[in-house]
Structures are given as structure tokens and as C-alpha cells.
Amino acid sequence: MSFGLSRNSRLGSVPAPAVRCDKDPRRVRPNVNTRFFRDDVPHGLCVALGLAELLGFNVANDMPLTLNIVRRLQRWMGKEYVLPANWSQGGSPGIVAGGRDLGETSAPQAFGVTTVEDLRRFLAMSPFCEVDGRERTLKNIGGSALYSVQKTKMSAQEANSIRSKL
């Protein structure tokens, strides 16, 4: 990913939004009131951290750069998407799950997803409020070589019944 991003000529024409520091006008810092930060931090970096935490990774050890970037930017933004560095484990749910402004992110924990099984159920939900999204799922990916009927925990008879309706 680093290779691709560093050699993408289209990204060179996108200036990073910055503002001058109040204390020293010779210095600049990112303008965190732009889309780059208001969208990309809570709906990008926090999602990656939330998924890692949900999957059992120790985000402080396994993703220290991402975690430090979020901590620095959230401080500048006046938010708390993840718990600060001086946080101690205690009885808290986790670095991401314990953030004060978690609800403003798209991290799985913001939707009450705290286990891998919760994540599976969440991803199986229909965005169109269908009672049973399995039929739509089978229609969309049923013919794919990557799809396995067994992954949806439906019987072969159930799958064949749905296929016959398509």
C-alpha cells in the first residue's frame, strides 16, 4: 500500500490543508476542520483500529503508528475516538470501545459489535430492512467461486430452494 500511495501521481496535486500555529506563525499544522480529518479519522482509521481490537489484536502493540496518529489528531479535533495514551487497562472495554466519542465513528463497537460473531451477524444484516437478507445475498454472490453455502449456515436444501426462485 505504501508503494502504491507514494507513487500515485494524482495524489501529488492534492494539497494537505494546513493552518498557521497561533503561538508561532512560522509553523503550520493540519487543518482538522476539513473533510480529510472529519471523515477519514472516524470513518477510516477508527474502523481499522476497531476491527483489529475486535479480532483480538493489541492495537497499542500491533498498530502503534495508526493509534498514535488517531490520538494526536483527535486531540487537535477536540474529540476522543480512542482512549488516551495515559489510559490504564482497568475494567474498560478497550482502547477503541472505551472512547468518549465512539458513536461518531464507523468502528464496529459504535454499533454494539463486540465479538466476531456479532460482526458476522451485523454484516449479514440487510441495509434495506429485509426480514431475511439471505436470499439477496445468495442472488448477489451465490454464483461466485468464493462463495460457500456452508458459510451462511443454511442447509443445502434451503440453498437449492432459494436458487430455484432466482
PDB file of C-alpha atoms in Angstrom:
ATOM      1  CA  MET A   1       0.000   0.000   0.000  1.00  0.00           C
ATOM      2  CA  SER A   2       2.832   2.365   0.854  1.00  0.00           C
ATOM      3  CA  PHE A   3       4.423   1.660  -2.529  1.00  0.00           C
ATOM      4  CA  GLY A   4       1.208   2.473  -4.390  1.00  0.00           C
ATOM      5  CA  LEU A   5       0.417   5.607  -2.418  1.00  0.00           C
ATOM      6  CA  SER A   6       3.932   7.020  -2.685  1.00  0.00           C
ATOM      7  CA  ARG A   7       3.943   6.595  -6.481  1.00  0.00           C
ATOM      8  CA  ASN A   8       0.408   7.747  -7.266  1.00  0.00           C
ATOM      9  CA  SER A   9       0.854  10.898  -9.347  1.00  0.00           C
ATOM     10  CA  ARG A  10      -2.770  12.001  -8.810  1.00  0.00           C
ATOM     11  CA  LEU A  11      -2.188  12.381  -5.068  1.00  0.00           C
ATOM     12  CA  GLY A  12       0.620  14.877  -5.653  1.00  0.00           C
ATOM     13  CA  SER A  13      -1.870  17.520  -6.750  1.00  0.00           C
ATOM     14  CA  VAL A  14      -3.943  17.256  -3.570  1.00  0.00           C
ATOM     15  CA  PRO A  15      -2.570  19.798  -1.100  1.00  0.00           C
ATOM     16  CA  ALA A  16      -2.766  18.955   2.575  1.00  0.00           C
ATOM     17  CA  PRO A  17      -4.960  21.527   4.352  1.00  0.00           C
ATOM     18  CA  ALA A  18      -2.934  23.400   6.928  1.00  0.00           C
ATOM     19  CA  VAL A  19      -3.222  26.431   9.219  1.00  0.00           C
ATOM     20  CA  ARG A  20      -0.563  28.539  10.889  1.00  0.00           C
ATOM     21  CA  CYS A  21       0.048  27.903  14.577  1.00  0.00           C
ATOM     22  CA  ASP A  22      -1.173  30.637  16.905  1.00  0.00           C
ATOM     23  CA  LYS A  23       1.966  30.627  19.067  1.00  0.00           C
ATOM     24  CA  ASP A  24       4.481  30.541  16.208  1.00  0.00           C
ATOM     25  CA  PRO A  25       3.232  31.777  12.793  1.00  0.00           C
ATOM     26  CA  ARG A  26       6.309  30.237  11.125  1.00  0.00           C
ATOM     27  CA  ARG A  27       4.895  26.781  11.907  1.00  0.00           C
ATOM     28  CA  VAL A  28       1.879  25.083  10.419  1.00  0.00           C
ATOM     29  CA  ARG A  29      -0.273  22.162  11.481  1.00  0.00           C
ATOM     30  CA  PRO A  30      -3.038  20.238   9.702  1.00  0.00           C
ATOM     31  CA  ASN A  31      -6.406  21.940   9.485  1.00  0.00           C
ATOM     32  CA  VAL A  32      -8.511  19.307  11.244  1.00  0.00           C
ATOM     33  CA  ASN A  33     -11.777  21.035  10.310  1.00  0.00           C
ATOM     34  CA  THR A  34     -11.620  19.656   6.776  1.00  0.00           C
ATOM     35  CA  ARG A  35     -13.106  16.555   5.218  1.00  0.00           C
ATOM     36  CA  PHE A  36      -9.714  14.844   5.237  1.00  0.00           C
ATOM     37  CA  PHE A  37      -9.838  14.676   9.014  1.00  0.00           C
ATOM     38  CA  ARG A  38     -13.549  14.872   9.906  1.00  0.00           C
ATOM     39  CA  ASP A  39     -14.265  11.881   7.642  1.00  0.00           C
ATOM     40  CA  ASP A  40     -11.041   9.916   7.319  1.00  0.00           C
ATOM     41  CA  VAL A  41     -10.187   9.652  11.019  1.00  0.00           C
ATOM     42  CA  PRO A  42     -13.530   8.441  12.449  1.00  0.00           C
ATOM     43  CA  HIS A  43     -14.659   6.546   9.340  1.00  0.00           C
ATOM     44  CA  GLY A  44     -11.307   5.167   8.229  1.00  0.00           C
ATOM     45  CA  LEU A  45      -8.587   4.882  10.843  1.00  0.00           C
ATOM     46  CA  CYS A  46     -11.010   4.217  13.707  1.00  0.00           C
ATOM     47  CA  VAL A  47     -12.671   1.442  11.690  1.00  0.00           C
ATOM     48  CA  ALA A  48      -9.291  -0.243  11.179  1.00  0.00           C
ATOM     49  CA  LEU A  49      -8.464   0.082  14.889  1.00  0.00           C
ATOM     50  CA  GLY A  50     -11.930  -1.131  15.895  1.00  0.00           C
ATOM     51  CA  LEU A  51     -11.707  -4.216  13.668  1.00  0.00           C
ATOM     52  CA  ALA A  52      -8.230  -5.019  14.976  1.00  0.00           C
ATOM     53  CA  GLU A  53      -9.410  -4.702  18.577  1.00  0.00           C
ATOM     54  CA  LEU A  54     -12.479  -6.819  17.842  1.00  0.00           C
ATOM     55  CA  LEU A  55     -10.315  -9.541  16.266  1.00  0.00           C
ATOM     56  CA  GLY A  56      -8.159  -9.720  19.385  1.00  0.00           C
ATOM     57  CA  PHE A  57      -5.146  -7.667  18.359  1.00  0.00           C
ATOM     58  CA  ASN A  58      -3.449  -5.492  20.922  1.00  0.00           C
ATOM     59  CA  VAL A  59      -3.744  -2.227  18.998  1.00  0.00           C
ATOM     60  CA  ALA A  60      -1.198  -0.484  21.218  1.00  0.00           C
ATOM     61  CA  ASN A  61       1.448  -3.057  20.263  1.00  0.00           C
ATOM     62  CA  ASP A  62       0.276  -4.202  16.841  1.00  0.00           C
ATOM     63  CA  MET A  63      -0.829  -0.856  15.347  1.00  0.00           C
ATOM     64  CA  PRO A  64       1.111   1.792  17.280  1.00  0.00           C
ATOM     65  CA  LEU A  65       1.530   4.205  14.363  1.00  0.00           C
ATOM     66  CA  THR A  66      -2.185   4.228  13.483  1.00  0.00           C
ATOM     67  CA  LEU A  67      -3.131   4.557  17.139  1.00  0.00           C
ATOM     68  CA  ASN A  68      -0.710   7.451  17.685  1.00  0.00           C
ATOM     69  CA  ILE A  69      -1.972   9.262  14.579  1.00  0.00           C
ATOM     70  CA  VAL A  70      -5.575   8.986  15.792  1.00  0.00           C
ATOM     71  CA  ARG A  71      -4.609  10.101  19.294  1.00  0.00           C
ATOM     72  CA  ARG A  72      -2.764  13.164  18.020  1.00  0.00           C
ATOM     73  CA  LEU A  73      -5.459  14.193  15.551  1.00  0.00           C
ATOM     74  CA  GLN A  74      -8.328  13.608  17.982  1.00  0.00           C
ATOM     75  CA  ARG A  75      -6.587  15.872  20.486  1.00  0.00           C
ATOM     76  CA  TRP A  76      -6.386  18.621  17.832  1.00  0.00           C
ATOM     77  CA  MET A  77     -10.023  17.947  16.869  1.00  0.00           C
ATOM     78  CA  GLY A  78     -11.265  18.089  20.467  1.00  0.00           C
ATOM     79  CA  LYS A  79     -12.559  14.518  20.257  1.00  0.00           C
ATOM     80  CA  GLU A  80     -11.883  11.197  21.970  1.00  0.00           C
ATOM     81  CA  TYR A  81     -12.399   8.428  19.423  1.00  0.00           C
ATOM     82  CA  VAL A  82      -9.901   6.178  21.231  1.00  0.00           C
ATOM     83  CA  LEU A  83      -8.731   6.265  24.814  1.00  0.00           C
ATOM     84  CA  PRO A  84      -5.685   8.477  25.508  1.00  0.00           C
ATOM     85  CA  ALA A  85      -2.173   7.089  25.958  1.00  0.00           C
ATOM     86  CA  ASN A  86      -2.266   7.540  29.749  1.00  0.00           C
ATOM     87  CA  TRP A  87      -5.274   5.191  29.973  1.00  0.00           C
ATOM     88  CA  SER A  88      -4.794   2.077  32.069  1.00  0.00           C
ATOM     89  CA  GLN A  89      -6.468  -1.256  31.230  1.00  0.00           C
ATOM     90  CA  GLY A  90      -8.611  -1.466  34.374  1.00  0.00           C
ATOM     91  CA  GLY A  91     -12.108  -2.730  33.671  1.00  0.00           C
ATOM     92  CA  SER A  92     -12.573  -0.740  30.470  1.00  0.00           C
ATOM     93  CA  PRO A  93     -13.853  -2.451  27.329  1.00  0.00           C
ATOM     94  CA  GLY A  94     -10.833  -1.479  25.199  1.00  0.00           C
ATOM     95  CA  ILE A  95      -8.921   1.378  23.613  1.00  0.00           C
ATOM     96  CA  VAL A  96     -11.474   1.849  20.830  1.00  0.00           C
ATOM     97  CA  ALA A  97     -14.600   0.616  22.600  1.00  0.00           C
ATOM     98  CA  GLY A  98     -13.957   2.981  25.517  1.00  0.00           C
ATOM     99  CA  GLY A  99     -13.642   6.220  23.524  1.00  0.00           C
ATOM    100  CA  ARG A 100     -15.987   9.022  24.626  1.00  0.00           C
ATOM    101  CA  ASP A 101     -16.891   9.937  21.009  1.00  0.00           C
ATOM    102  CA  LEU A 102     -17.087   6.352  19.745  1.00  0.00           C
ATOM    103  CA  GLY A 103     -20.638   6.957  18.493  1.00  0.00           C
ATOM    104  CA  GLU A 104     -19.328   9.446  15.918  1.00  0.00           C
ATOM    105  CA  THR A 105     -17.186   6.776  14.264  1.00  0.00           C
ATOM    106  CA  SER A 106     -17.949   3.851  11.998  1.00  0.00           C
ATOM    107  CA  ALA A 107     -15.971   1.449  14.185  1.00  0.00           C
ATOM    108  CA  PRO A 108     -17.868  -1.808  14.767  1.00  0.00           C
ATOM    109  CA  GLN A 109     -18.030  -1.058  18.505  1.00  0.00           C
ATOM    110  CA  ALA A 110     -20.139   2.042  17.747  1.00  0.00           C
ATOM    111  CA  PHE A 111     -22.871  -0.323  16.525  1.00  0.00           C
ATOM    112  CA  GLY A 112     -22.676  -2.628  19.531  1.00  0.00           C
ATOM    113  CA  VAL A 113     -20.468  -5.156  17.732  1.00  0.00           C
ATOM    114  CA  THR A 114     -18.028  -6.545  20.301  1.00  0.00           C
ATOM    115  CA  THR A 115     -17.318 -10.106  19.131  1.00  0.00           C
ATOM    116  CA  VAL A 116     -16.537 -11.819  15.840  1.00  0.00           C
ATOM    117  CA  GLU A 117     -19.955 -13.493  15.973  1.00  0.00           C
ATOM    118  CA  ASP A 118     -21.595 -10.053  16.429  1.00  0.00           C
ATOM    119  CA  LEU A 119     -19.630  -8.866  13.383  1.00  0.00           C
ATOM    120  CA  ARG A 120     -20.884 -11.802  11.299  1.00  0.00           C
ATOM    121  CA  ARG A 121     -24.471 -11.072  12.281  1.00  0.00           C
ATOM    122  CA  PHE A 122     -24.015  -7.350  11.636  1.00  0.00           C
ATOM    123  CA  LEU A 123     -22.552  -7.930   8.176  1.00  0.00           C
ATOM    124  CA  ALA A 124     -25.377 -10.337   7.333  1.00  0.00           C
ATOM    125  CA  MET A 125     -27.999  -7.676   8.057  1.00  0.00           C
ATOM    126  CA  SER A 126     -29.794  -6.191   5.101  1.00  0.00           C
ATOM    127  CA  PRO A 127     -29.300  -2.462   4.556  1.00  0.00           C
ATOM    128  CA  PHE A 128     -32.787  -2.445   3.015  1.00  0.00           C
ATOM    129  CA  CYS A 129     -34.594  -3.678   6.154  1.00  0.00           C
ATOM    130  CA  GLU A 130     -35.426  -7.032   4.615  1.00  0.00           C
ATOM    131  CA  VAL A 131     -36.544  -9.604   7.131  1.00  0.00           C
ATOM    132  CA  ASP A 132     -34.293 -12.262   5.588  1.00  0.00           C
ATOM    133  CA  GLY A 133     -31.294 -10.977   3.654  1.00  0.00           C
ATOM    134  CA  ARG A 134     -30.048 -14.470   2.824  1.00  0.00           C
ATOM    135  CA  GLU A 135     -31.995 -14.592  -0.444  1.00  0.00           C
ATOM    136  CA  ARG A 136     -30.471 -11.307  -1.627  1.00  0.00           C
ATOM    137  CA  THR A 137     -27.024 -12.438  -0.531  1.00  0.00           C
ATOM    138  CA  LEU A 138     -27.358 -15.709  -2.396  1.00  0.00           C
ATOM    139  CA  LYS A 139     -28.594 -13.881  -5.502  1.00  0.00           C
ATOM    140  CA  ASN A 140     -25.644 -11.475  -5.409  1.00  0.00           C
ATOM    141  CA  ILE A 141     -22.837 -13.872  -4.589  1.00  0.00           C
ATOM    142  CA  GLY A 142     -24.318 -17.357  -4.968  1.00  0.00           C
ATOM    143  CA  GLY A 143     -22.601 -17.971  -8.295  1.00  0.00           C
ATOM    144  CA  SER A 144     -19.197 -16.837  -7.084  1.00  0.00           C
ATOM    145  CA  ALA A 145     -16.458 -19.431  -6.795  1.00  0.00           C
ATOM    146  CA  LEU A 146     -15.514 -17.808  -3.497  1.00  0.00           C
ATOM    147  CA  TYR A 147     -18.967 -18.362  -2.011  1.00  0.00           C
ATOM    148  CA  SER A 148     -19.700 -21.390   0.121  1.00  0.00           C
ATOM    149  CA  VAL A 149     -23.247 -22.316   1.132  1.00  0.00           C
ATOM    150  CA  GLN A 150     -21.837 -23.688   4.379  1.00  0.00           C
ATOM    151  CA  LYS A 151     -20.575 -20.268   5.459  1.00  0.00           C
ATOM    152  CA  THR A 152     -24.145 -18.982   5.788  1.00  0.00           C
ATOM    153  CA  LYS A 153     -25.138 -21.933   7.981  1.00  0.00           C
ATOM    154  CA  MET A 154     -28.071 -22.801   5.734  1.00  0.00           C
ATOM    155  CA  SER A 155     -28.797 -26.313   4.617  1.00  0.00           C
ATOM    156  CA  ALA A 156     -28.202 -27.456   1.037  1.00  0.00           C
ATOM    157  CA  GLN A 157     -31.963 -27.974   0.669  1.00  0.00           C
ATOM    158  CA  GLU A 158     -32.618 -24.376   1.795  1.00  0.00           C
ATOM    159  CA  ALA A 159     -29.981 -23.069  -0.624  1.00  0.00           C
ATOM    160  CA  ASN A 160     -31.413 -25.056  -3.531  1.00  0.00           C
ATOM    161  CA  SER A 161     -34.895 -23.763  -2.722  1.00  0.00           C
ATOM    162  CA  ILE A 162     -33.660 -20.178  -2.879  1.00  0.00           C
ATOM    163  CA  ARG A 163     -31.687 -20.826  -6.066  1.00  0.00           C
ATOM    164  CA  SER A 164     -34.794 -22.250  -7.764  1.00  0.00           C
ATOM    165  CA  LYS A 165     -36.663 -18.980  -7.078  1.00  0.00           C
ATOM    166  CA  LEU A 166     -33.967 -16.868  -8.744  1.00  0.00           C
TER     167      LEU A 166
END
